[in-house]
Amino acid sequence: MKRIILIAAALVGVLSAYSEELLENGSFEEYTLSSFMSLKSAAFDSWSFSNAWGQNVDSADVVDGKAAFMTTSELKVLGATLYQSIDCSNYMVNDSFRVAFYYKNVNDSLLSLDCYWTASAGSDPLVQEPALQQVLPYSTEWTKVEVGTIKPEGARNFEFRIAFTKKSLAKLDSCSFEFVEPTTPYFTIIPDKDSYSVTAQIKTDTLVAKIAIRQFNLTEPVTLTITGTGKKAFSIDKPEVTATLDTVTVRFEASTVGKYSATLNINDDESPETSIMNRSVSLSATAIDTTKAPIITITPMEFDTFRCKAYESVTDTFIVHSENCYDYVHVVVDDETGDPWAFGLSDSYFLKNETDTVIITFAPKKDGVYTARYKAYTSGIADTIFFSTAGVASEGKPEPIIIDWDTTFVFNTNNPYAIMDENFDHADTCRNKTLKTTDWQNVVTKGQRPWWGYYSDTTTQAKAVSYFSYQDSGTIEMETWLVTPALDYKNAPTKIFSFSVMSDLIYKGQTGRLQLYFVDPSDPKQIIFQHIAAADSLFPADDSELEGNWVPIVMDLSVVPNMPDAFFMVFRFYDKGGNNGVVYYLTDIRWGIGVTAVDEVAAPKEGLFKRIENGRVVIYNNGQRYDILGTRIE
């Protein structure tokens, strides 16, 4: 005779469909018998028993099959636990599972269910679930137990455990631990990762990832596409998945050295009812040629002593040449003696496999002896190159500072721009000098360091940095604002504001910061400066993996209620003090222009910048949605 006891956890309502058995040898059909003198025992495959003796096989009294587990009279001194650790790493947090088994007590002994979730096999419980840890009622008939459980945060293994007291005579059979199939549309990827990267030899087919896709109750196949600038170098072995569980293989092969990036789009909006479960996985690869080591040469490696008066400057040049490189080449000041920042370089990073001329400037601010050591390096190079310079400064006087920047704001809205497309095309004429652009304002409110013009890699741009300011001390706070012309909201063809930003020489704990502001000049007596706090995480900072790469940022101001007819956007760079070398660059600042291929602008990681929603771009910050002014969108 059998009876059923349903011991339910909080999710008893989902115990309606079962699949994917995860417990091995749950009916105890696989075992090995052993004996020692008068003692007899059995070892069951995939199971562990915490006592050397006291377990055996019952082949006569079973629920199904040909065997059942039973404790014997040899379990006299101590109790014991029968257990099996189940790897659930391929399942998601909050996935549902069912624990089930049959048991019976031959004598009136204590029998307990003692299951729990752990971070790794055999480790301590993550949570205590009463339904999984309880004394089982005494029963002389086969009794079925079912318990539901949900995988908690941080869990990897489920510990299936039954505890027996000493002298216990009990039996178990038909044990099970199953994943519970959901009844609603369900889609996930395993492992749950947002990015993959690989380094590969050129012209070599290389595995990037194997991604398992699990789906239930979808009306359309799960589709897979690869987009992005490096999409031709990546491949997938199937364009869609229809099975409940299937694996997609991502591979990479490139013919030339370099860095490649793309996005794997999973589901791709082919199933509208599951659009909230669409996934994007960032793919990155570095293609190298191990037969040709990266080479950097600096010519010359030795320099005559630099000599000038304090507050004056002298220069010299050297050539940096690279071959077989697959990443940017960096040349930076590594160490200095004397007053910091007496020596400086006209450029700090260079395109791979090119020849560039670099200017060394010696600009001391007081008399004395100076030295500087430089290092040149790139990814994969065997030895970093070091070289040095020395300088001597005699006594001198500072020249009067020529202020060629704005010191106050002027918000004139008489001729607002319905369309603006600013690339700072003239920045090559004011490289590392005050940037002056028609109808733009370059306002310094603290210190004496404005936005500069700059050009590199055929791109003209605005540049903000706190070092090499005209300040004698790095402890002086500085603040500079780059203000757009008045922008016409009412007559703009689109309400899209976009720009590209790049950082260099950033580090964790830096004090230099770039921020974006919205200015409403409707009331001249009370100009509104609105810091767009939700955009702070858009700008690469603090050891960001985006250093040295242009990050496109797109904002849809149509989501903002009560917009004024004319407004300004302002980029604020400030530093609390400290001669750090953090640099931010801006280009392609646009208003009222439709953004092309906007779907290709994929967020490299969660919460970085934007997402397309019904044709609009909404700022994402740490998983929350915000409009342009930082107001959370529910």
XYZ file of C-alpha atoms in Angstrom:
634
model
C 0.000 0.000 0.000
C 1.227 3.509 -0.810
C 0.044 6.829 0.461
C 1.112 10.324 -0.581
C 2.077 13.255 1.621
C 2.629 16.553 -0.226
C 4.972 18.702 1.845
C 4.864 21.987 -0.060
C 7.185 24.939 -0.076
C 6.089 28.405 -1.157
C 5.652 27.483 -4.816
C 3.233 24.586 -4.575
C 1.215 26.162 -7.392
C 3.924 25.480 -9.969
C 4.155 21.760 -9.281
C 2.227 20.877 -12.395
C 4.750 19.886 -15.042
C 8.064 18.180 -14.554
C 11.077 17.618 -16.767
C 14.844 17.244 -16.768
C 15.662 14.801 -13.999
C 18.891 15.928 -12.298
C 19.319 13.298 -9.583
C 21.379 10.254 -10.579
C 20.476 6.683 -9.605
C 17.358 7.895 -7.802
C 15.817 4.381 -7.777
C 19.019 2.789 -6.392
C 19.285 0.322 -9.259
C 23.079 0.717 -9.522
C 25.010 -0.545 -6.503
C 27.905 -2.714 -5.310
C 27.561 -5.277 -2.505
C 30.319 -5.892 0.059
C 30.791 -7.848 3.272
C 33.240 -8.123 6.163
C 32.862 -11.103 8.481
C 29.159 -10.995 9.431
C 28.638 -7.395 8.237
C 26.976 -6.797 4.893
C 26.600 -3.500 3.065
C 25.944 -1.876 -0.306
C 27.454 1.177 -2.001
C 25.066 2.974 -4.338
C 26.409 4.706 -7.446
C 26.315 8.562 -7.302
C 25.276 8.490 -3.636
C 27.374 8.962 -0.479
C 26.608 7.560 2.975
C 28.319 9.076 5.999
C 28.718 5.729 7.791
C 30.889 2.836 6.602
C 28.171 0.317 7.476
C 24.440 0.370 7.953
C 23.149 0.567 4.356
C 22.024 -2.217 2.089
C 19.685 -3.212 -0.749
C 16.117 -4.405 -0.401
C 15.087 -6.242 -3.568
C 11.720 -7.484 -2.293
C 10.007 -4.352 -0.984
C 10.301 -1.646 -3.668
C 8.218 1.167 -5.150
C 9.459 0.548 -8.683
C 12.384 -1.157 -10.343
C 14.307 -3.941 -8.654
C 15.944 -2.264 -5.673
C 15.361 0.121 -2.783
C 17.719 1.662 -0.253
C 17.442 0.575 3.369
C 19.298 1.092 6.627
C 20.205 -1.977 8.662
C 20.847 -2.955 12.263
C 24.553 -2.153 11.761
C 23.602 1.523 12.141
C 23.928 1.142 15.916
C 26.315 3.719 17.303
C 25.902 6.838 15.211
C 23.342 8.159 12.829
C 24.152 8.721 9.177
C 23.178 10.822 6.160
C 22.519 9.646 2.617
C 23.347 12.480 0.243
C 24.053 13.572 -3.305
C 25.263 17.010 -4.468
C 23.577 18.222 -7.670
C 25.218 20.814 -9.932
C 22.594 23.420 -10.895
C 24.954 26.005 -12.406
C 23.125 25.741 -15.752
C 19.918 27.040 -14.219
C 18.855 30.562 -13.413
C 18.139 32.273 -10.111
C 14.418 31.818 -9.276
C 14.094 28.697 -11.450
C 11.723 26.173 -9.854
C 12.537 22.583 -8.863
C 10.767 19.628 -7.273
C 12.169 17.279 -4.617
C 10.353 13.931 -4.459
C 10.922 10.498 -2.895
C 9.194 7.545 -1.191
C 10.085 6.393 2.318
C 8.912 4.084 5.096
C 9.928 3.445 8.710
C 10.308 -0.170 9.764
C 10.771 0.837 13.397
C 9.796 3.957 15.252
C 13.027 5.861 14.547
C 13.729 9.433 13.567
C 14.000 10.124 9.824
C 14.622 13.674 8.551
C 14.644 15.560 5.289
C 17.784 17.764 5.340
C 18.135 19.426 1.900
C 19.526 22.881 1.103
C 21.175 25.094 -1.550
C 24.905 25.863 -1.447
C 27.401 28.056 -3.275
C 29.521 24.978 -4.021
C 29.357 21.238 -3.418
C 29.524 20.406 0.287
C 29.579 24.019 1.524
C 27.304 25.548 4.155
C 23.608 26.268 3.421
C 22.827 29.625 1.800
C 19.287 29.743 3.198
C 17.170 27.656 5.568
C 13.906 26.416 4.058
C 11.664 24.725 6.666
C 9.970 22.512 4.066
C 13.351 21.125 3.048
C 14.544 20.534 6.598
C 12.010 18.706 8.745
C 11.320 15.481 10.578
C 9.278 13.070 8.461
C 6.162 11.496 10.016
C 6.413 7.886 11.124
C 4.966 5.587 8.465
C 5.066 1.819 7.983
C 3.744 2.173 4.412
C 5.504 3.612 1.398
C 4.828 7.346 1.651
C 5.535 9.889 -1.061
C 6.997 13.332 -0.254
C 7.026 16.260 -2.692
C 8.615 19.620 -1.938
C 8.989 22.650 -4.188
C 12.029 24.931 -4.028
C 13.423 27.924 -5.920
C 17.102 28.444 -6.735
C 18.288 31.393 -4.615
C 20.822 34.085 -5.446
C 24.402 32.811 -5.274
C 23.471 29.114 -5.412
C 25.274 26.586 -7.579
C 24.526 23.193 -5.972
C 21.517 21.549 -4.405
C 22.311 19.109 -1.601
C 19.811 16.211 -1.610
C 20.066 14.752 1.921
C 18.138 12.283 4.099
C 19.308 11.914 7.716
C 18.864 8.736 9.822
C 19.294 8.383 13.595
C 21.166 5.480 15.146
C 19.308 2.166 15.144
C 17.069 3.516 12.401
C 15.449 0.924 10.146
C 14.073 2.824 7.174
C 13.728 2.525 3.409
C 13.913 4.931 0.466
C 13.021 4.553 -3.198
C 12.205 6.493 -6.354
C 14.062 9.683 -5.319
C 13.915 12.610 -7.724
C 15.117 16.199 -8.141
C 13.620 17.811 -11.260
C 13.525 21.168 -12.933
C 9.933 22.416 -13.113
C 8.979 23.663 -16.542
C 7.277 27.076 -16.356
C 3.817 27.549 -17.826
C 4.491 31.075 -19.143
C 6.907 32.085 -21.965
C 10.412 31.490 -20.732
C 13.768 32.186 -22.314
C 17.276 32.292 -20.877
C 20.918 31.695 -21.750
C 23.417 29.528 -19.921
C 25.797 30.632 -18.570
C 24.185 33.946 -17.735
C 26.980 36.172 -19.082
C 26.815 39.526 -20.861
C 30.186 39.345 -22.585
C 32.868 37.026 -23.932
C 36.395 37.792 -25.044
C 39.174 35.769 -26.624
C 42.707 36.187 -27.934
C 43.363 34.256 -31.134
C 46.053 33.649 -33.717
C 45.219 35.245 -37.072
C 43.755 32.984 -39.755
C 42.812 30.452 -37.077
C 39.254 29.334 -36.337
C 38.894 29.901 -32.572
C 36.122 29.040 -30.128
C 34.683 32.096 -28.370
C 31.801 30.551 -26.430
C 29.286 27.763 -26.183
C 25.978 29.235 -25.070
C 23.071 27.016 -24.065
C 19.611 28.437 -24.774
C 16.655 27.193 -22.751
C 13.121 28.063 -23.850
C 9.529 27.094 -23.110
C 6.135 28.157 -24.408
C 7.414 30.410 -27.204
C 5.418 30.764 -30.414
C 8.459 31.540 -32.595
C 12.004 30.154 -32.775
C 14.705 31.945 -30.822
C 16.755 33.740 -33.487
C 20.413 34.722 -33.361
C 22.194 37.481 -35.272
C 25.571 39.178 -35.011
C 25.849 42.949 -35.477
C 28.569 45.530 -34.952
C 31.729 46.735 -36.642
C 33.545 43.424 -36.267
C 30.631 41.145 -37.120
C 32.329 39.577 -40.167
C 35.036 38.062 -37.954
C 32.525 36.247 -35.715
C 30.245 33.360 -36.657
C 27.522 31.181 -35.134
C 26.703 27.601 -36.054
C 22.932 28.128 -36.300
C 20.641 31.108 -36.973
C 17.787 29.915 -34.751
C 16.899 27.497 -31.950
C 13.626 25.590 -31.676
C 14.460 22.852 -29.148
C 13.726 23.290 -25.454
C 17.449 23.172 -24.744
C 20.071 23.711 -27.425
C 23.643 24.978 -27.639
C 24.948 27.687 -29.944
C 28.651 27.862 -30.750
C 30.298 31.248 -31.358
C 33.627 31.289 -33.213
C 36.127 33.905 -34.328
C 38.598 34.143 -37.203
C 40.397 37.206 -38.571
C 43.004 37.617 -41.275
C 44.741 40.671 -39.789
C 45.934 41.566 -36.291
C 43.798 43.946 -34.275
C 40.879 44.221 -31.908
C 37.381 43.206 -33.006
C 34.005 43.705 -31.355
C 30.440 42.711 -32.157
C 27.132 41.931 -30.473
C 25.311 38.612 -30.437
C 21.566 39.354 -30.428
C 19.496 36.479 -29.065
C 15.758 36.368 -29.875
C 16.060 39.623 -31.830
C 12.412 40.658 -31.346
C 11.114 37.768 -33.467
C 8.813 36.841 -30.590
C 7.006 40.017 -29.465
C 5.482 38.309 -26.428
C 9.000 37.652 -25.083
C 10.620 40.942 -26.006
C 11.484 41.654 -22.377
C 13.654 38.553 -22.428
C 15.727 39.495 -25.468
C 19.433 39.285 -24.738
C 22.503 40.975 -26.159
C 25.926 39.483 -25.552
C 29.061 41.548 -26.238
C 31.773 39.740 -28.196
C 35.365 40.952 -28.301
C 38.489 39.376 -29.710
C 42.129 40.276 -30.130
C 43.767 38.806 -33.212
C 47.512 38.357 -32.880
C 50.314 36.888 -34.970
C 52.572 34.825 -32.722
C 55.102 34.476 -35.524
C 55.708 38.225 -35.468
C 56.250 39.784 -32.054
C 55.089 43.394 -31.497
C 57.955 45.840 -31.937
C 58.289 49.464 -30.795
C 61.309 51.625 -31.620
C 62.077 55.076 -30.223
C 64.510 57.253 -32.164
C 66.600 58.751 -30.669
C 66.872 57.130 -27.235
C 69.228 59.799 -25.831
C 68.719 63.593 -25.683
C 70.793 66.653 -24.912
C 70.002 68.343 -21.626
C 67.025 70.704 -21.941
C 67.902 74.235 -20.775
C 65.699 77.308 -20.342
C 64.493 79.841 -17.804
C 61.614 79.089 -15.492
C 58.241 79.884 -17.101
C 59.781 79.464 -20.542
C 59.915 76.285 -22.582
C 62.086 74.374 -25.029
C 61.224 71.356 -27.142
C 62.750 68.387 -28.848
C 61.282 65.526 -30.835
C 61.550 61.785 -31.220
C 60.054 59.208 -33.575
C 57.871 56.335 -32.322
C 57.543 53.462 -34.781
C 55.624 50.207 -34.305
C 55.292 46.933 -36.191
C 53.211 43.768 -35.737
C 51.081 45.443 -33.047
C 47.404 44.664 -32.519
C 46.620 47.393 -30.007
C 47.319 51.083 -29.441
C 50.915 52.086 -28.679
C 51.368 54.150 -25.508
C 54.240 56.476 -24.621
C 53.860 58.134 -21.202
C 55.895 59.892 -18.546
C 56.671 57.181 -16.005
C 58.656 59.008 -13.316
C 59.933 62.524 -12.649
C 62.218 64.347 -10.236
C 61.982 68.040 -9.531
C 58.730 69.934 -9.955
C 56.118 67.533 -11.448
C 54.962 68.098 -15.010
C 58.050 69.982 -16.108
C 58.281 67.512 -19.006
C 55.341 66.684 -21.242
C 54.517 64.857 -24.457
C 52.393 66.103 -27.341
C 50.723 62.666 -27.666
C 50.389 59.678 -25.379
C 48.802 57.013 -27.561
C 49.204 56.122 -31.221
C 47.619 53.910 -33.829
C 49.274 50.534 -34.262
C 51.922 49.927 -36.918
C 52.538 53.566 -37.808
C 55.319 56.118 -37.503
C 54.649 59.303 -35.521
C 56.640 62.329 -34.420
C 56.294 63.258 -30.747
C 57.224 66.601 -29.200
C 58.848 66.674 -25.758
C 58.259 70.002 -24.032
C 60.354 71.156 -21.071
C 58.382 73.927 -19.318
C 59.640 74.362 -15.737
C 57.889 76.690 -13.313
C 60.889 77.285 -11.079
C 64.655 77.042 -11.309
C 66.282 73.676 -10.585
C 67.391 70.344 -12.007
C 64.827 67.989 -13.520
C 64.725 64.452 -14.874
C 61.980 62.394 -16.452
C 61.693 58.744 -17.411
C 59.315 57.609 -20.149
C 57.948 54.206 -21.044
C 56.661 52.927 -24.392
C 54.473 49.829 -24.450
C 51.644 47.973 -26.145
C 49.714 44.766 -25.560
C 51.775 41.624 -26.096
C 55.181 43.296 -26.186
C 57.904 41.305 -24.433
C 59.777 44.235 -22.850
C 58.619 47.766 -22.069
C 60.957 50.396 -23.533
C 62.333 53.045 -21.163
C 64.209 56.248 -22.005
C 65.015 59.441 -20.099
C 65.503 63.193 -20.387
C 67.173 65.776 -18.123
C 66.618 69.513 -17.828
C 68.100 72.504 -16.075
C 66.070 75.650 -15.395
C 67.534 79.011 -14.410
C 65.614 81.704 -12.576
C 62.819 83.317 -14.564
C 59.561 85.250 -14.255
C 56.106 84.144 -15.405
C 54.593 85.946 -18.366
C 51.229 87.636 -17.858
C 48.419 85.174 -18.463
C 46.413 85.906 -21.607
C 42.797 85.039 -20.932
C 41.302 84.031 -24.271
C 38.289 82.147 -22.906
C 34.889 83.132 -21.508
C 34.473 83.809 -17.807
C 30.682 84.292 -17.689
C 27.696 82.588 -19.321
C 25.533 84.312 -21.931
C 22.310 82.512 -22.800
C 21.041 84.228 -25.935
C 18.141 82.403 -27.634
C 17.485 84.812 -30.504
C 18.712 82.440 -33.243
C 18.465 78.875 -31.938
C 19.707 75.921 -33.999
C 16.967 73.573 -35.203
C 19.767 71.379 -36.578
C 23.336 71.245 -35.277
C 26.196 69.002 -36.422
C 29.452 70.008 -34.738
C 32.722 68.135 -35.311
C 35.048 71.027 -34.379
C 36.579 70.929 -37.873
C 38.873 73.837 -37.003
C 40.380 72.104 -33.947
C 43.525 71.259 -35.900
C 44.354 74.995 -35.855
C 44.131 75.230 -32.058
C 45.605 71.906 -30.977
C 46.123 72.046 -27.203
C 45.013 75.665 -27.222
C 41.764 77.379 -26.259
C 38.891 76.061 -28.384
C 36.890 78.829 -30.065
C 33.800 77.824 -32.055
C 31.095 80.044 -33.535
C 28.105 80.444 -31.181
C 29.687 78.078 -28.613
C 30.868 79.231 -25.175
C 34.072 78.012 -23.497
C 33.580 79.210 -19.930
C 36.144 78.831 -17.125
C 34.595 79.375 -13.690
C 37.450 78.064 -11.528
C 41.173 77.984 -12.277
C 42.612 78.952 -15.639
C 42.108 75.876 -17.781
C 39.621 76.055 -20.715
C 38.551 73.385 -23.175
C 41.191 72.845 -25.850
C 40.973 71.993 -29.502
C 42.593 68.711 -30.535
C 42.924 66.362 -33.488
C 44.119 62.777 -33.742
C 43.537 59.869 -36.102
C 41.920 62.300 -38.600
C 39.290 63.209 -35.959
C 38.875 66.775 -34.731
C 37.563 67.137 -31.206
C 37.228 69.167 -28.027
C 39.590 68.189 -25.204
C 39.294 68.671 -21.434
C 42.147 67.958 -19.023
C 43.418 69.410 -15.754
C 47.177 68.958 -16.113
C 49.356 71.560 -17.852
C 46.881 74.178 -16.645
C 48.542 77.527 -16.142
C 48.464 76.852 -12.431
C 51.561 76.584 -10.266
C 50.001 74.005 -7.978
C 47.967 70.887 -8.617
C 45.949 71.630 -5.491
C 43.904 74.391 -7.145
C 40.355 73.411 -8.048
C 39.429 73.896 -11.703
C 36.123 73.931 -13.598
C 35.418 74.523 -17.289
C 32.151 74.435 -19.270
C 31.608 73.822 -22.988
C 28.207 75.269 -23.919
C 26.327 74.490 -27.141
C 24.571 77.211 -29.109
C 20.904 77.713 -28.264
C 19.016 74.640 -29.530
C 15.541 74.958 -31.057
C 13.280 72.326 -29.532
C 10.071 73.540 -31.145
C 11.254 73.390 -34.772
C 13.813 70.594 -34.678
C 13.059 67.780 -37.199
C 13.845 65.202 -34.473
C 14.331 65.536 -30.740
C 17.561 63.530 -30.741
C 20.673 64.888 -29.015
C 23.787 62.779 -29.581
C 27.544 62.951 -29.197
C 30.645 60.763 -28.894
C 32.991 60.762 -25.900
C 36.392 59.180 -25.328
C 38.650 59.072 -22.262
C 42.354 58.508 -21.784
C 44.681 57.973 -18.818
C 41.808 57.328 -16.426
C 42.340 55.427 -13.200
C 40.413 54.310 -10.145
C 39.840 57.141 -7.702
C 40.556 59.921 -10.180
C 39.309 63.371 -9.226
C 38.645 64.658 -12.758
C 35.028 64.205 -13.865
C 32.924 64.970 -16.939
C 29.220 65.802 -16.483
C 26.317 66.778 -18.737
C 23.920 69.624 -17.943
C 20.615 70.828 -19.407
C 20.009 74.589 -19.270
C 16.543 76.165 -19.428
C 16.899 79.934 -20.088
C 13.145 80.663 -20.285
C 13.292 82.991 -17.295
C 16.368 85.252 -17.633
C 16.119 86.071 -13.934
C 16.314 82.419 -12.950
C 18.351 80.339 -15.395
C 17.897 76.633 -14.620
C 21.015 74.453 -14.655
C 19.872 70.829 -14.438
C 22.590 68.251 -13.831
C 21.646 65.083 -15.738
C 22.677 62.744 -12.928
C 21.489 59.645 -14.764
C 24.104 60.323 -17.421
C 27.063 60.226 -15.028
C 27.593 56.525 -15.651
C 27.622 57.135 -19.408
C 31.125 58.551 -19.370
C 34.031 56.082 -19.114
C 35.765 56.536 -15.750
C 37.637 54.670 -13.010
C 39.667 52.061 -14.894
C 36.979 51.681 -17.547
C 37.457 49.044 -20.236
C 36.322 51.724 -22.709
C 39.461 53.838 -22.302
C 40.789 54.893 -25.677
C 37.545 54.062 -27.516
C 34.863 56.401 -28.800
C 31.555 55.810 -26.967
C 28.477 57.049 -28.876
C 25.706 58.402 -26.653
C 22.183 59.033 -27.918
C 19.388 60.776 -26.023
C 15.766 61.286 -27.008
C 14.488 64.511 -25.500
C 10.943 63.791 -26.672
C 10.515 61.788 -23.454
C 10.988 64.982 -21.412
C 7.765 66.794 -20.479
C 7.385 70.582 -20.664
C 10.509 71.255 -22.713
C 11.238 74.952 -23.375
C 11.201 76.223 -26.969
C 14.970 76.835 -26.761
C 17.584 75.315 -24.466
C 21.306 74.635 -24.096
C 23.333 71.490 -23.421
C 26.527 71.945 -21.417
C 29.540 69.710 -20.829
C 31.188 70.423 -17.490
C 34.690 69.186 -16.648
C 36.004 69.728 -13.140
C 38.860 68.570 -10.943
C 39.058 68.978 -7.205
C 42.814 69.356 -7.417
C 45.812 67.192 -8.143
C 47.878 67.120 -11.287
C 46.370 64.003 -12.763
C 46.415 63.345 -16.488
C 42.787 62.315 -17.018
C 41.595 63.438 -20.456
C 38.116 63.564 -22.029
C 37.419 64.179 -25.728
C 34.126 65.148 -27.437
C 33.082 65.122 -31.089
C 30.051 64.555 -33.372
C 27.762 66.677 -31.171
C 24.400 66.750 -32.944
C 20.882 68.033 -32.454
C 17.779 67.466 -34.579
C 19.466 64.870 -36.789
C 18.133 61.335 -37.087
C 20.694 58.846 -35.830
C 21.556 56.239 -38.451
C 22.188 52.595 -37.542
C 21.304 53.409 -33.953
C 20.677 49.732 -33.217
C 24.374 49.136 -33.827
C 25.178 51.338 -30.819
C 25.012 48.471 -28.339
C 25.745 48.948 -24.647
C 29.016 47.169 -23.810
C 27.777 46.336 -20.334
C 24.678 46.641 -18.159
C 23.752 50.155 -17.120
C 26.277 51.938 -19.320
C 24.232 54.186 -21.540
C 21.158 53.634 -23.664
C 18.545 51.288 -24.989
C 16.085 51.641 -27.868
C 12.470 51.496 -26.677
C 9.704 51.949 -29.231
C 12.011 54.062 -31.358
C 13.116 56.217 -28.438
C 16.435 56.207 -26.637
C 16.178 56.057 -22.870
C 19.108 56.392 -20.482
C 19.849 53.249 -18.482
C 21.718 53.567 -15.205
C 22.304 50.457 -13.058
C 19.274 48.710 -14.503
C 16.874 51.654 -14.008
C 15.318 53.754 -16.812
C 15.573 57.551 -16.777
C 14.621 60.430 -19.023
C 17.107 63.134 -19.992
C 16.695 65.015 -16.712
C 17.337 61.993 -14.556
C 13.697 61.317 -13.692
C 13.053 57.621 -13.294
C 10.670 56.116 -15.847
C 8.452 53.398 -14.388
